[in-house]
Structures are given as structure tokens and as C-alpha cells.
């Protein structure tokens, strides 16, 4: 089967679309947060990828259930319910304030009155959603390309996740920072996280990092790192981690962010993007796990079993 080409992404060209889409995802994510019981490490709040976009998945709402979907093929926001109700609106020409008003109105149309905290999380100088007419860019081609990059990344992250038998998160999209992530846990408690994330209660970060983790993923960039990139970090960071030998050679430790970075373009332009990304994920995990004395024998899948499983699945 022919592999899909990784799309070219440019933060400089697409950042306005990325920022608007990020804020739209925050609105949808906060609706999910309002409807579900708390799950450890905030796993319940995340969005999931679909072949055509992002989704909340099934959400309970009294006598019915509903789901909110971003569809980047037809460029719509869709609301569907278990009673067969379907509503949608176009994403083009909407500010964050316009999107917020349209979505809340659409939910009301199908009998869903949901209250959220209308202030973005994890962003400095956050503008309340109903007042944000500053972020109002949606380029359909840029959204489609970003979604394609997320899908291809998810495929690699899923393979990386499958090699771990300890506690591990799903591969999921955190709308706070707008990153697709997967997190491995050592099973040992971690020192209390200092918190200090903009517009996020300290207890949320402290609960998320209550155990030792290796976390990795992809995000389209922000002003602190103005390029699409893959990342990997350990919390707490073990001594010697930032000077460890990792792959590929283009990967580097970012002192301000406190994590390893691999520019997206390195993977996109590679002759073997999947293997290039896997080498980054595996080498940064391995460096941290060894330095932090993780019990790798009990936490990692036996390579022989993985080989047998792969062979069985290809027969």
C-alpha cells in the first residue's frame, strides 16, 4: 500500500488559521469538560481525530447524547444527537466570538443548554470567547493540511504507544496547548509540579504530573517556537537528560521549553518519515528512562512478542 505524503506546513503562513482553530477547539473542549466526570491527568477533556477532522466523541446530556465534530473536508462544525438531530454551520468567515455564538445557538436548537468558562486556558493575555473578534482567520487548505499532519503523526504515535505495557495515555489532542500527545508513566510518584501555567489552576497541572512521565507529541507552533515541531520530555527531568545522545541529528534540547524538539520539516522531508519520527520518540524516551532508572523490563513490550504480532497481522 502506497504511503501518504506528509504535507508541507508553514507557521509563518498559517499561524492565523492555527490560532483561530486552536481557540475554536478550546470552546468545543470546554463543552466536553462540562459534560464528563473527571478522569486522571485530564484525559477526559481531549479531542480525538477522525478521518475528516476532530471530535468530542459521545457526550451525555440528560435524556440524550450528543457529539460535536469539526469536518475539514466540508469545512463545517457539526452537532449530532442520539435522537437523530443534526445541525451544522460553515467555518468560513467566523471570528472566535462568532463561532462561540453560533455553537451555543446551535446547541440550544437541539435542547442543549451548556455553560462553560468562556476564557481560554493556557494562553497569556487571553480574550474571553464572546469578545474575541481578533482571531478570525480560517484558510480551508491550511486546516486540511494540518489535519493530515495530525493523522500521520497519530499513526506513528500509536505504534510508539504499542511498545509500552505500563500505564500509558491514549493518543489524543489537548486543546489547551493544541498538541497531539501520548504519555508513558513509570509507575512512580513525581515531585509536586510548580504550576504556573497561564490561565490554568495549579491543581490541574499538579494532578497531571503527579507521576513520573515521558510525554511526546506534535503541535503546529506558537510564538515561543514559531514552527511546527515534534517534542519529547521527561518529568521530572533526570540529571544529564538535556545532554543525552538522541536521534536524528537534527533533534535538539530547547532550554526554555525544557524538552527535546524535532522540527516537523525534518520528518516531512525525510526519505522515511515514520522511521525518522520513531527514532526521535524512542531515543528521547530511552535516554530519560535510563537516567531516571525506570523499570524498563516490566514496562516495555517484549520485542519478540511485537514481532510475532506484526507477523500474524500481515498474514
PDB file of C-alpha atoms in Angstrom:
ATOM      1  CA  UNK A   1       0.000   0.000   0.000  1.00  0.00           C
ATOM      2  CA  UNK A   2       1.416   3.371  -1.006  1.00  0.00           C
ATOM      3  CA  UNK A   3       2.153   5.672   1.923  1.00  0.00           C
ATOM      4  CA  UNK A   4       0.587   9.129   2.137  1.00  0.00           C
ATOM      5  CA  UNK A   5       2.963  12.061   1.682  1.00  0.00           C
ATOM      6  CA  UNK A   6       3.406  14.302   4.700  1.00  0.00           C
ATOM      7  CA  UNK A   7       2.097  17.784   3.823  1.00  0.00           C
ATOM      8  CA  UNK A   8       4.227  20.913   3.922  1.00  0.00           C
ATOM      9  CA  UNK A   9       3.345  23.189   6.850  1.00  0.00           C
ATOM     10  CA  UNK A  10       4.383  26.795   7.433  1.00  0.00           C
ATOM     11  CA  UNK A  11       3.756  28.510  10.756  1.00  0.00           C
ATOM     12  CA  UNK A  12       4.507  31.928   9.284  1.00  0.00           C
ATOM     13  CA  UNK A  13       1.905  31.470   6.543  1.00  0.00           C
ATOM     14  CA  UNK A  14      -0.743  29.610   8.541  1.00  0.00           C
ATOM     15  CA  UNK A  15      -0.408  30.896  12.106  1.00  0.00           C
ATOM     16  CA  UNK A  16      -3.598  32.974  11.906  1.00  0.00           C
ATOM     17  CA  UNK A  17      -5.587  29.889  10.913  1.00  0.00           C
ATOM     18  CA  UNK A  18      -3.854  27.793  13.583  1.00  0.00           C
ATOM     19  CA  UNK A  19      -4.596  30.340  16.300  1.00  0.00           C
ATOM     20  CA  UNK A  20      -8.257  30.660  15.342  1.00  0.00           C
ATOM     21  CA  UNK A  21      -8.704  26.894  15.109  1.00  0.00           C
ATOM     22  CA  UNK A  22      -6.941  26.441  18.448  1.00  0.00           C
ATOM     23  CA  UNK A  23      -9.416  28.785  20.136  1.00  0.00           C
ATOM     24  CA  UNK A  24     -12.388  27.104  18.465  1.00  0.00           C
ATOM     25  CA  UNK A  25     -11.113  23.779  19.803  1.00  0.00           C
ATOM     26  CA  UNK A  26     -10.914  25.298  23.275  1.00  0.00           C
ATOM     27  CA  UNK A  27     -14.603  26.174  23.117  1.00  0.00           C
ATOM     28  CA  UNK A  28     -15.570  22.673  21.992  1.00  0.00           C
ATOM     29  CA  UNK A  29     -13.206  21.103  24.521  1.00  0.00           C
ATOM     30  CA  UNK A  30     -14.691  23.102  27.391  1.00  0.00           C
ATOM     31  CA  UNK A  31     -18.138  21.796  26.421  1.00  0.00           C
ATOM     32  CA  UNK A  32     -16.750  18.271  26.699  1.00  0.00           C
ATOM     33  CA  UNK A  33     -15.200  19.178  30.052  1.00  0.00           C
ATOM     34  CA  UNK A  34     -18.598  20.355  31.307  1.00  0.00           C
ATOM     35  CA  UNK A  35     -20.337  17.089  30.405  1.00  0.00           C
ATOM     36  CA  UNK A  36     -17.982  14.373  31.658  1.00  0.00           C
ATOM     37  CA  UNK A  37     -16.705  13.143  35.047  1.00  0.00           C
ATOM     38  CA  UNK A  38     -13.066  13.864  35.844  1.00  0.00           C
ATOM     39  CA  UNK A  39     -10.526  11.305  34.656  1.00  0.00           C
ATOM     40  CA  UNK A  40      -6.929  11.242  35.881  1.00  0.00           C
ATOM     41  CA  UNK A  41      -4.480  13.562  34.126  1.00  0.00           C
ATOM     42  CA  UNK A  42      -7.332  15.359  32.299  1.00  0.00           C
ATOM     43  CA  UNK A  43      -7.699  12.531  29.785  1.00  0.00           C
ATOM     44  CA  UNK A  44     -11.460  13.105  29.600  1.00  0.00           C
ATOM     45  CA  UNK A  45     -11.168  16.606  28.132  1.00  0.00           C
ATOM     46  CA  UNK A  46      -9.223  15.748  24.998  1.00  0.00           C
ATOM     47  CA  UNK A  47     -10.462  15.694  21.422  1.00  0.00           C
ATOM     48  CA  UNK A  48      -9.977  12.725  19.106  1.00  0.00           C
ATOM     49  CA  UNK A  49      -9.025  12.638  15.455  1.00  0.00           C
ATOM     50  CA  UNK A  50     -11.331  11.314  12.762  1.00  0.00           C
ATOM     51  CA  UNK A  51     -10.571  10.753   9.057  1.00  0.00           C
ATOM     52  CA  UNK A  52     -12.208  14.110   8.350  1.00  0.00           C
ATOM     53  CA  UNK A  53     -11.424  16.213  11.418  1.00  0.00           C
ATOM     54  CA  UNK A  54     -11.712  16.330  15.215  1.00  0.00           C
ATOM     55  CA  UNK A  55     -14.482  15.099  17.502  1.00  0.00           C
ATOM     56  CA  UNK A  56     -15.590  15.235  21.113  1.00  0.00           C
ATOM     57  CA  UNK A  57     -16.836  11.673  20.925  1.00  0.00           C
ATOM     58  CA  UNK A  58     -20.076  10.762  22.691  1.00  0.00           C
ATOM     59  CA  UNK A  59     -21.245  13.174  25.400  1.00  0.00           C
ATOM     60  CA  UNK A  60     -24.190  12.578  27.774  1.00  0.00           C
ATOM     61  CA  UNK A  61     -26.833  15.268  28.172  1.00  0.00           C
ATOM     62  CA  UNK A  62     -29.807  14.165  30.246  1.00  0.00           C
ATOM     63  CA  UNK A  63     -32.223  12.187  28.086  1.00  0.00           C
ATOM     64  CA  UNK A  64     -29.951  12.092  25.060  1.00  0.00           C
ATOM     65  CA  UNK A  65     -26.338  12.019  23.946  1.00  0.00           C
ATOM     66  CA  UNK A  66     -24.570  14.289  21.502  1.00  0.00           C
ATOM     67  CA  UNK A  67     -21.310  14.770  19.652  1.00  0.00           C
ATOM     68  CA  UNK A  68     -19.543  17.788  18.156  1.00  0.00           C
ATOM     69  CA  UNK A  69     -17.403  17.323  15.051  1.00  0.00           C
ATOM     70  CA  UNK A  70     -15.028  19.514  13.107  1.00  0.00           C
ATOM     71  CA  UNK A  71     -15.101  18.389   9.480  1.00  0.00           C
ATOM     72  CA  UNK A  72     -12.166  19.702   7.447  1.00  0.00           C
ATOM     73  CA  UNK A  73     -13.374  18.088   4.229  1.00  0.00           C
ATOM     74  CA  UNK A  74     -16.550  20.149   4.011  1.00  0.00           C
ATOM     75  CA  UNK A  75     -15.279  22.793   6.484  1.00  0.00           C
ATOM     76  CA  UNK A  76     -18.161  22.681   8.896  1.00  0.00           C
ATOM     77  CA  UNK A  77     -18.858  22.339  12.588  1.00  0.00           C
ATOM     78  CA  UNK A  78     -21.454  19.618  13.153  1.00  0.00           C
ATOM     79  CA  UNK A  79     -23.658  18.707  16.111  1.00  0.00           C
ATOM     80  CA  UNK A  80     -25.407  15.334  16.108  1.00  0.00           C
ATOM     81  CA  UNK A  81     -27.571  13.735  18.809  1.00  0.00           C
ATOM     82  CA  UNK A  82     -28.794  10.250  19.691  1.00  0.00           C
ATOM     83  CA  UNK A  83     -32.332  11.357  18.778  1.00  0.00           C
ATOM     84  CA  UNK A  84     -31.318  11.907  15.158  1.00  0.00           C
ATOM     85  CA  UNK A  85     -30.988  15.683  15.323  1.00  0.00           C
ATOM     86  CA  UNK A  86     -28.280  17.145  13.091  1.00  0.00           C
ATOM     87  CA  UNK A  87     -27.131  20.721  12.791  1.00  0.00           C
ATOM     88  CA  UNK A  88     -24.111  22.292  11.108  1.00  0.00           C
ATOM     89  CA  UNK A  89     -22.606  25.633  10.163  1.00  0.00           C
ATOM     90  CA  UNK A  90     -19.750  26.709   7.925  1.00  0.00           C
ATOM     91  CA  UNK A  91     -16.379  27.568   9.450  1.00  0.00           C
ATOM     92  CA  UNK A  92     -15.502  30.224   6.893  1.00  0.00           C
ATOM     93  CA  UNK A  93     -15.654  33.900   7.849  1.00  0.00           C
ATOM     94  CA  UNK A  94     -16.126  33.315  11.574  1.00  0.00           C
ATOM     95  CA  UNK A  95     -14.281  35.039  14.384  1.00  0.00           C
ATOM     96  CA  UNK A  96     -13.880  33.276  17.720  1.00  0.00           C
ATOM     97  CA  UNK A  97     -16.775  35.350  19.035  1.00  0.00           C
ATOM     98  CA  UNK A  98     -18.896  34.415  16.014  1.00  0.00           C
ATOM     99  CA  UNK A  99     -18.033  30.723  16.376  1.00  0.00           C
ATOM    100  CA  UNK A 100     -18.905  30.811  20.095  1.00  0.00           C
ATOM    101  CA  UNK A 101     -22.274  32.439  19.419  1.00  0.00           C
ATOM    102  CA  UNK A 102     -23.089  30.066  16.545  1.00  0.00           C
ATOM    103  CA  UNK A 103     -22.173  26.944  18.510  1.00  0.00           C
ATOM    104  CA  UNK A 104     -24.104  27.925  21.632  1.00  0.00           C
ATOM    105  CA  UNK A 105     -27.117  28.832  19.487  1.00  0.00           C
ATOM    106  CA  UNK A 106     -26.860  25.522  17.620  1.00  0.00           C
ATOM    107  CA  UNK A 107     -26.743  23.584  20.881  1.00  0.00           C
ATOM    108  CA  UNK A 108     -29.823  25.479  22.128  1.00  0.00           C
ATOM    109  CA  UNK A 109     -31.664  24.486  18.927  1.00  0.00           C
ATOM    110  CA  UNK A 110     -31.349  20.823  19.895  1.00  0.00           C
ATOM    111  CA  UNK A 111     -32.246  21.428  23.527  1.00  0.00           C
ATOM    112  CA  UNK A 112     -28.750  21.598  24.976  1.00  0.00           C
ATOM    113  CA  UNK A 113     -28.098  24.469  27.361  1.00  0.00           C
ATOM    114  CA  UNK A 114     -24.462  24.198  28.431  1.00  0.00           C
ATOM    115  CA  UNK A 115     -22.456  26.691  30.453  1.00  0.00           C
ATOM    116  CA  UNK A 116     -18.658  26.930  30.172  1.00  0.00           C
ATOM    117  CA  UNK A 117     -15.963  29.227  31.499  1.00  0.00           C
ATOM    118  CA  UNK A 118     -15.633  31.472  28.418  1.00  0.00           C
ATOM    119  CA  UNK A 119     -11.956  32.296  28.919  1.00  0.00           C
ATOM    120  CA  UNK A 120      -9.181  30.390  27.063  1.00  0.00           C
ATOM    121  CA  UNK A 121      -6.807  28.206  29.097  1.00  0.00           C
ATOM    122  CA  UNK A 122      -3.002  28.057  28.894  1.00  0.00           C
ATOM    123  CA  UNK A 123      -2.736  31.332  26.976  1.00  0.00           C
ATOM    124  CA  UNK A 124      -1.377  34.645  28.177  1.00  0.00           C
ATOM    125  CA  UNK A 125      -3.465  37.777  27.605  1.00  0.00           C
ATOM    126  CA  UNK A 126      -6.482  35.576  26.918  1.00  0.00           C
ATOM    127  CA  UNK A 127      -9.508  37.269  25.364  1.00  0.00           C
ATOM    128  CA  UNK A 128     -12.903  35.891  26.506  1.00  0.00           C
ATOM    129  CA  UNK A 129     -14.524  33.958  23.658  1.00  0.00           C
ATOM    130  CA  UNK A 130     -17.619  36.205  23.316  1.00  0.00           C
ATOM    131  CA  UNK A 131     -15.346  39.245  22.927  1.00  0.00           C
ATOM    132  CA  UNK A 132     -12.725  37.833  20.577  1.00  0.00           C
ATOM    133  CA  UNK A 133     -13.129  39.313  17.120  1.00  0.00           C
ATOM    134  CA  UNK A 134      -9.346  39.492  16.740  1.00  0.00           C
ATOM    135  CA  UNK A 135      -8.879  35.859  15.762  1.00  0.00           C
ATOM    136  CA  UNK A 136     -10.994  35.445  12.650  1.00  0.00           C
ATOM    137  CA  UNK A 137      -8.935  33.578  10.038  1.00  0.00           C
ATOM    138  CA  UNK A 138      -9.838  30.199   8.594  1.00  0.00           C
ATOM    139  CA  UNK A 139      -8.000  29.076   5.475  1.00  0.00           C
ATOM    140  CA  UNK A 140      -9.551  25.745   4.393  1.00  0.00           C
ATOM    141  CA  UNK A 141      -6.388  24.442   2.689  1.00  0.00           C
ATOM    142  CA  UNK A 142      -4.261  25.186   5.753  1.00  0.00           C
ATOM    143  CA  UNK A 143      -6.741  23.443   8.043  1.00  0.00           C
ATOM    144  CA  UNK A 144      -6.836  20.402   5.753  1.00  0.00           C
ATOM    145  CA  UNK A 145      -3.041  20.176   5.651  1.00  0.00           C
ATOM    146  CA  UNK A 146      -2.727  20.478   9.424  1.00  0.00           C
ATOM    147  CA  UNK A 147      -5.330  17.761   9.917  1.00  0.00           C
ATOM    148  CA  UNK A 148      -3.429  15.480   7.534  1.00  0.00           C
ATOM    149  CA  UNK A 149      -0.233  16.056   9.552  1.00  0.00           C
ATOM    150  CA  UNK A 150      -2.101  15.243  12.764  1.00  0.00           C
ATOM    151  CA  UNK A 151      -3.417  11.990  11.259  1.00  0.00           C
ATOM    152  CA  UNK A 152       0.014  10.853  10.095  1.00  0.00           C
ATOM    153  CA  UNK A 153       1.524  11.746  13.449  1.00  0.00           C
ATOM    154  CA  UNK A 154      -1.198   9.813  15.253  1.00  0.00           C
ATOM    155  CA  UNK A 155      -0.319   6.721  13.248  1.00  0.00           C
ATOM    156  CA  UNK A 156       3.316   6.889  14.383  1.00  0.00           C
ATOM    157  CA  UNK A 157       2.459   7.780  17.980  1.00  0.00           C
ATOM    158  CA  UNK A 158       0.104   4.788  18.104  1.00  0.00           C
ATOM    159  CA  UNK A 159       2.905   2.458  17.046  1.00  0.00           C
ATOM    160  CA  UNK A 160       5.190   4.022  19.649  1.00  0.00           C
ATOM    161  CA  UNK A 161       2.469   3.605  22.302  1.00  0.00           C
ATOM    162  CA  UNK A 162       2.005  -0.072  21.437  1.00  0.00           C
ATOM    163  CA  UNK A 163       5.545  -0.846  22.568  1.00  0.00           C
ATOM    164  CA  UNK A 164       4.764   0.095  26.180  1.00  0.00           C
ATOM    165  CA  UNK A 165       2.940  -2.206  28.609  1.00  0.00           C
ATOM    166  CA  UNK A 166       2.897   0.152  31.600  1.00  0.00           C
ATOM    167  CA  UNK A 167       0.290   2.833  32.198  1.00  0.00           C
ATOM    168  CA  UNK A 168       0.019   4.933  29.056  1.00  0.00           C
ATOM    169  CA  UNK A 169      -2.403   7.565  27.844  1.00  0.00           C
ATOM    170  CA  UNK A 170      -4.343   7.320  24.609  1.00  0.00           C
ATOM    171  CA  UNK A 171      -3.068   9.329  21.671  1.00  0.00           C
ATOM    172  CA  UNK A 172      -5.213  12.432  21.985  1.00  0.00           C
ATOM    173  CA  UNK A 173      -5.490  16.121  21.170  1.00  0.00           C
ATOM    174  CA  UNK A 174      -5.132  18.503  24.101  1.00  0.00           C
ATOM    175  CA  UNK A 175      -6.950  21.700  23.232  1.00  0.00           C
ATOM    176  CA  UNK A 176      -5.195  23.706  25.960  1.00  0.00           C
ATOM    177  CA  UNK A 177      -1.872  23.794  24.116  1.00  0.00           C
ATOM    178  CA  UNK A 178      -3.258  22.414  20.835  1.00  0.00           C
ATOM    179  CA  UNK A 179      -0.927  19.403  20.753  1.00  0.00           C
ATOM    180  CA  UNK A 180      -1.393  15.765  19.849  1.00  0.00           C
ATOM    181  CA  UNK A 181       0.246  13.771  22.637  1.00  0.00           C
ATOM    182  CA  UNK A 182       0.869  10.387  24.193  1.00  0.00           C
ATOM    183  CA  UNK A 183       2.274   9.935  27.699  1.00  0.00           C
ATOM    184  CA  UNK A 184       4.040   6.981  29.300  1.00  0.00           C
ATOM    185  CA  UNK A 185       4.184   6.533  33.090  1.00  0.00           C
ATOM    186  CA  UNK A 186       6.915   4.905  35.160  1.00  0.00           C
ATOM    187  CA  UNK A 187       4.551   3.937  37.984  1.00  0.00           C
ATOM    188  CA  UNK A 188       6.473   6.068  40.494  1.00  0.00           C
ATOM    189  CA  UNK A 189       5.257   9.298  42.126  1.00  0.00           C
ATOM    190  CA  UNK A 190       6.750  12.594  40.974  1.00  0.00           C
ATOM    191  CA  UNK A 191       7.612  15.713  42.972  1.00  0.00           C
ATOM    192  CA  UNK A 192       4.850  18.309  43.154  1.00  0.00           C
ATOM    193  CA  UNK A 193       4.617  20.291  39.926  1.00  0.00           C
ATOM    194  CA  UNK A 194       5.182  24.028  40.451  1.00  0.00           C
ATOM    195  CA  UNK A 195       2.148  25.008  38.384  1.00  0.00           C
ATOM    196  CA  UNK A 196       2.230  28.490  36.955  1.00  0.00           C
ATOM    197  CA  UNK A 197       0.629  27.631  33.592  1.00  0.00           C
ATOM    198  CA  UNK A 198      -1.221  30.737  32.322  1.00  0.00           C
ATOM    199  CA  UNK A 199      -4.966  30.638  32.963  1.00  0.00           C
ATOM    200  CA  UNK A 200      -4.871  27.111  34.380  1.00  0.00           C
ATOM    201  CA  UNK A 201      -5.446  26.210  38.038  1.00  0.00           C
ATOM    202  CA  UNK A 202      -2.236  24.886  39.597  1.00  0.00           C
ATOM    203  CA  UNK A 203      -4.016  21.783  40.866  1.00  0.00           C
ATOM    204  CA  UNK A 204      -4.750  20.677  37.294  1.00  0.00           C
ATOM    205  CA  UNK A 205      -1.056  20.691  36.349  1.00  0.00           C
ATOM    206  CA  UNK A 206      -0.116  19.118  39.676  1.00  0.00           C
ATOM    207  CA  UNK A 207      -2.567  16.247  39.175  1.00  0.00           C
ATOM    208  CA  UNK A 208      -1.459  15.790  35.562  1.00  0.00           C
ATOM    209  CA  UNK A 209       2.181  15.461  36.647  1.00  0.00           C
ATOM    210  CA  UNK A 210       1.629  13.564  39.890  1.00  0.00           C
ATOM    211  CA  UNK A 211       3.584  10.608  38.474  1.00  0.00           C
ATOM    212  CA  UNK A 212       6.848  10.326  36.539  1.00  0.00           C
ATOM    213  CA  UNK A 213       6.177  10.634  32.820  1.00  0.00           C
ATOM    214  CA  UNK A 214       7.663  10.645  29.388  1.00  0.00           C
ATOM    215  CA  UNK A 215       5.409  12.715  27.140  1.00  0.00           C
ATOM    216  CA  UNK A 216       5.789  13.316  23.429  1.00  0.00           C
ATOM    217  CA  UNK A 217       3.773  14.687  20.587  1.00  0.00           C
ATOM    218  CA  UNK A 218       3.287  17.296  17.890  1.00  0.00           C
ATOM    219  CA  UNK A 219       1.986  20.821  17.732  1.00  0.00           C
ATOM    220  CA  UNK A 220       1.782  23.382  14.908  1.00  0.00           C
ATOM    221  CA  UNK A 221       3.844  26.042  16.677  1.00  0.00           C
ATOM    222  CA  UNK A 222       3.347  29.179  18.730  1.00  0.00           C
ATOM    223  CA  UNK A 223       5.194  32.424  19.358  1.00  0.00           C
ATOM    224  CA  UNK A 224       7.658  30.660  21.697  1.00  0.00           C
ATOM    225  CA  UNK A 225       8.520  28.131  18.989  1.00  0.00           C
ATOM    226  CA  UNK A 226       7.302  29.547  15.666  1.00  0.00           C
ATOM    227  CA  UNK A 227       7.363  26.342  13.650  1.00  0.00           C
ATOM    228  CA  UNK A 228       5.521  23.008  13.550  1.00  0.00           C
ATOM    229  CA  UNK A 229       7.509  20.553  15.641  1.00  0.00           C
ATOM    230  CA  UNK A 230       7.599  17.272  17.486  1.00  0.00           C
ATOM    231  CA  UNK A 231       8.569  17.303  21.150  1.00  0.00           C
ATOM    232  CA  UNK A 232       9.587  14.891  23.904  1.00  0.00           C
ATOM    233  CA  UNK A 233      10.275  15.462  27.594  1.00  0.00           C
ATOM    234  CA  UNK A 234      10.527  13.715  30.960  1.00  0.00           C
ATOM    235  CA  UNK A 235       9.010  14.970  34.177  1.00  0.00           C
ATOM    236  CA  UNK A 236      10.807  15.193  36.463  1.00  0.00           C
ATOM    237  CA  UNK A 237      13.793  15.725  34.195  1.00  0.00           C
ATOM    238  CA  UNK A 238      16.646  13.404  35.258  1.00  0.00           C
ATOM    239  CA  UNK A 239      20.190  14.665  35.633  1.00  0.00           C
ATOM    240  CA  UNK A 240      22.061  14.511  32.323  1.00  0.00           C
ATOM    241  CA  UNK A 241      18.929  14.309  30.168  1.00  0.00           C
ATOM    242  CA  UNK A 242      19.474  17.553  28.259  1.00  0.00           C
ATOM    243  CA  UNK A 243      22.904  16.404  27.053  1.00  0.00           C
ATOM    244  CA  UNK A 244      21.875  12.861  26.143  1.00  0.00           C
ATOM    245  CA  UNK A 245      22.556  11.388  22.718  1.00  0.00           C
ATOM    246  CA  UNK A 246      19.301  11.351  20.732  1.00  0.00           C
ATOM    247  CA  UNK A 247      18.243  10.830  17.122  1.00  0.00           C
ATOM    248  CA  UNK A 248      18.042  12.088  14.458  1.00  0.00           C
ATOM    249  CA  UNK A 249      20.921  14.551  14.422  1.00  0.00           C
ATOM    250  CA  UNK A 250      18.564  17.482  13.776  1.00  0.00           C
ATOM    251  CA  UNK A 251      16.871  16.957  17.176  1.00  0.00           C
ATOM    252  CA  UNK A 252      17.957  19.316  19.939  1.00  0.00           C
ATOM    253  CA  UNK A 253      17.194  20.220  23.543  1.00  0.00           C
ATOM    254  CA  UNK A 254      15.306  23.526  23.938  1.00  0.00           C
ATOM    255  CA  UNK A 255      16.459  25.134  27.185  1.00  0.00           C
ATOM    256  CA  UNK A 256      13.482  27.480  27.541  1.00  0.00           C
ATOM    257  CA  UNK A 257      10.840  24.833  26.884  1.00  0.00           C
ATOM    258  CA  UNK A 258      12.742  22.122  28.753  1.00  0.00           C
ATOM    259  CA  UNK A 259      12.164  19.468  26.110  1.00  0.00           C
ATOM    260  CA  UNK A 260      13.654  17.919  23.012  1.00  0.00           C
ATOM    261  CA  UNK A 261      12.482  19.372  19.706  1.00  0.00           C
ATOM    262  CA  UNK A 262      12.474  17.894  16.212  1.00  0.00           C
ATOM    263  CA  UNK A 263      11.321  20.327  13.509  1.00  0.00           C
ATOM    264  CA  UNK A 264       8.382  18.988  11.519  1.00  0.00           C
ATOM    265  CA  UNK A 265      10.144  19.723   8.224  1.00  0.00           C
ATOM    266  CA  UNK A 266      12.872  17.194   9.099  1.00  0.00           C
ATOM    267  CA  UNK A 267      10.264  14.442   9.187  1.00  0.00           C
ATOM    268  CA  UNK A 268       8.280  15.812   6.258  1.00  0.00           C
ATOM    269  CA  UNK A 269      11.384  15.904   4.029  1.00  0.00           C
ATOM    270  CA  UNK A 270      12.801  12.576   5.182  1.00  0.00           C
ATOM    271  CA  UNK A 271      13.015   9.596   2.839  1.00  0.00           C
ATOM    272  CA  UNK A 272      11.338   7.601   5.623  1.00  0.00           C
ATOM    273  CA  UNK A 273       9.237  10.000   7.739  1.00  0.00           C
ATOM    274  CA  UNK A 274       7.822   7.300  10.009  1.00  0.00           C
ATOM    275  CA  UNK A 275      11.208   5.878  10.905  1.00  0.00           C
ATOM    276  CA  UNK A 276      12.703   9.336  11.400  1.00  0.00           C
ATOM    277  CA  UNK A 277       9.964  10.256  13.847  1.00  0.00           C
ATOM    278  CA  UNK A 278      10.129   6.899  15.639  1.00  0.00           C
ATOM    279  CA  UNK A 279      13.879   7.283  16.105  1.00  0.00           C
ATOM    280  CA  UNK A 280      13.231  10.614  17.825  1.00  0.00           C
ATOM    281  CA  UNK A 281      10.472   9.259  20.067  1.00  0.00           C
ATOM    282  CA  UNK A 282      12.358   6.123  21.027  1.00  0.00           C
ATOM    283  CA  UNK A 283      15.771   7.710  21.607  1.00  0.00           C
ATOM    284  CA  UNK A 284      14.435  10.549  23.775  1.00  0.00           C
ATOM    285  CA  UNK A 285      12.294   8.131  25.794  1.00  0.00           C
ATOM    286  CA  UNK A 286      15.161   5.685  26.205  1.00  0.00           C
ATOM    287  CA  UNK A 287      17.569   8.398  27.356  1.00  0.00           C
ATOM    288  CA  UNK A 288      15.200   9.636  30.043  1.00  0.00           C
ATOM    289  CA  UNK A 289      14.038   6.190  31.169  1.00  0.00           C
ATOM    290  CA  UNK A 290      17.612   5.004  31.651  1.00  0.00           C
ATOM    291  CA  UNK A 291      18.724   8.126  33.516  1.00  0.00           C
ATOM    292  CA  UNK A 292      15.627   8.029  35.748  1.00  0.00           C
ATOM    293  CA  UNK A 293      16.020   4.294  36.438  1.00  0.00           C
ATOM    294  CA  UNK A 294      12.660   3.243  35.089  1.00  0.00           C
ATOM    295  CA  UNK A 295      11.943  -0.490  35.334  1.00  0.00           C
ATOM    296  CA  UNK A 296      12.078  -0.883  31.569  1.00  0.00           C
ATOM    297  CA  UNK A 297      11.908  -4.686  31.626  1.00  0.00           C
ATOM    298  CA  UNK A 298       8.448  -4.624  33.190  1.00  0.00           C
ATOM    299  CA  UNK A 299       7.220  -1.534  31.325  1.00  0.00           C
ATOM    300  CA  UNK A 300       8.158  -2.311  27.734  1.00  0.00           C
ATOM    301  CA  UNK A 301       6.743  -4.887  25.357  1.00  0.00           C
ATOM    302  CA  UNK A 302       8.955  -7.880  24.593  1.00  0.00           C
ATOM    303  CA  UNK A 303      10.320  -7.268  21.040  1.00  0.00           C
ATOM    304  CA  UNK A 304       9.767 -10.948  20.216  1.00  0.00           C
ATOM    305  CA  UNK A 305       6.061 -10.625  21.024  1.00  0.00           C
ATOM    306  CA  UNK A 306       5.801  -7.473  18.928  1.00  0.00           C
ATOM    307  CA  UNK A 307       7.448  -9.271  16.017  1.00  0.00           C
ATOM    308  CA  UNK A 308       5.044 -12.225  16.305  1.00  0.00           C
ATOM    309  CA  UNK A 309       2.053  -9.891  16.475  1.00  0.00           C
ATOM    310  CA  UNK A 310       3.231  -7.973  13.395  1.00  0.00           C
ATOM    311  CA  UNK A 311       3.780 -11.235  11.520  1.00  0.00           C
ATOM    312  CA  UNK A 312       0.303 -12.506  12.442  1.00  0.00           C
ATOM    313  CA  UNK A 313      -1.333  -9.252  11.346  1.00  0.00           C
ATOM    314  CA  UNK A 314       0.335  -9.365   7.934  1.00  0.00           C
ATOM    315  CA  UNK A 315      -0.647 -12.916   7.082  1.00  0.00           C
TER     316      UNK A 315
END
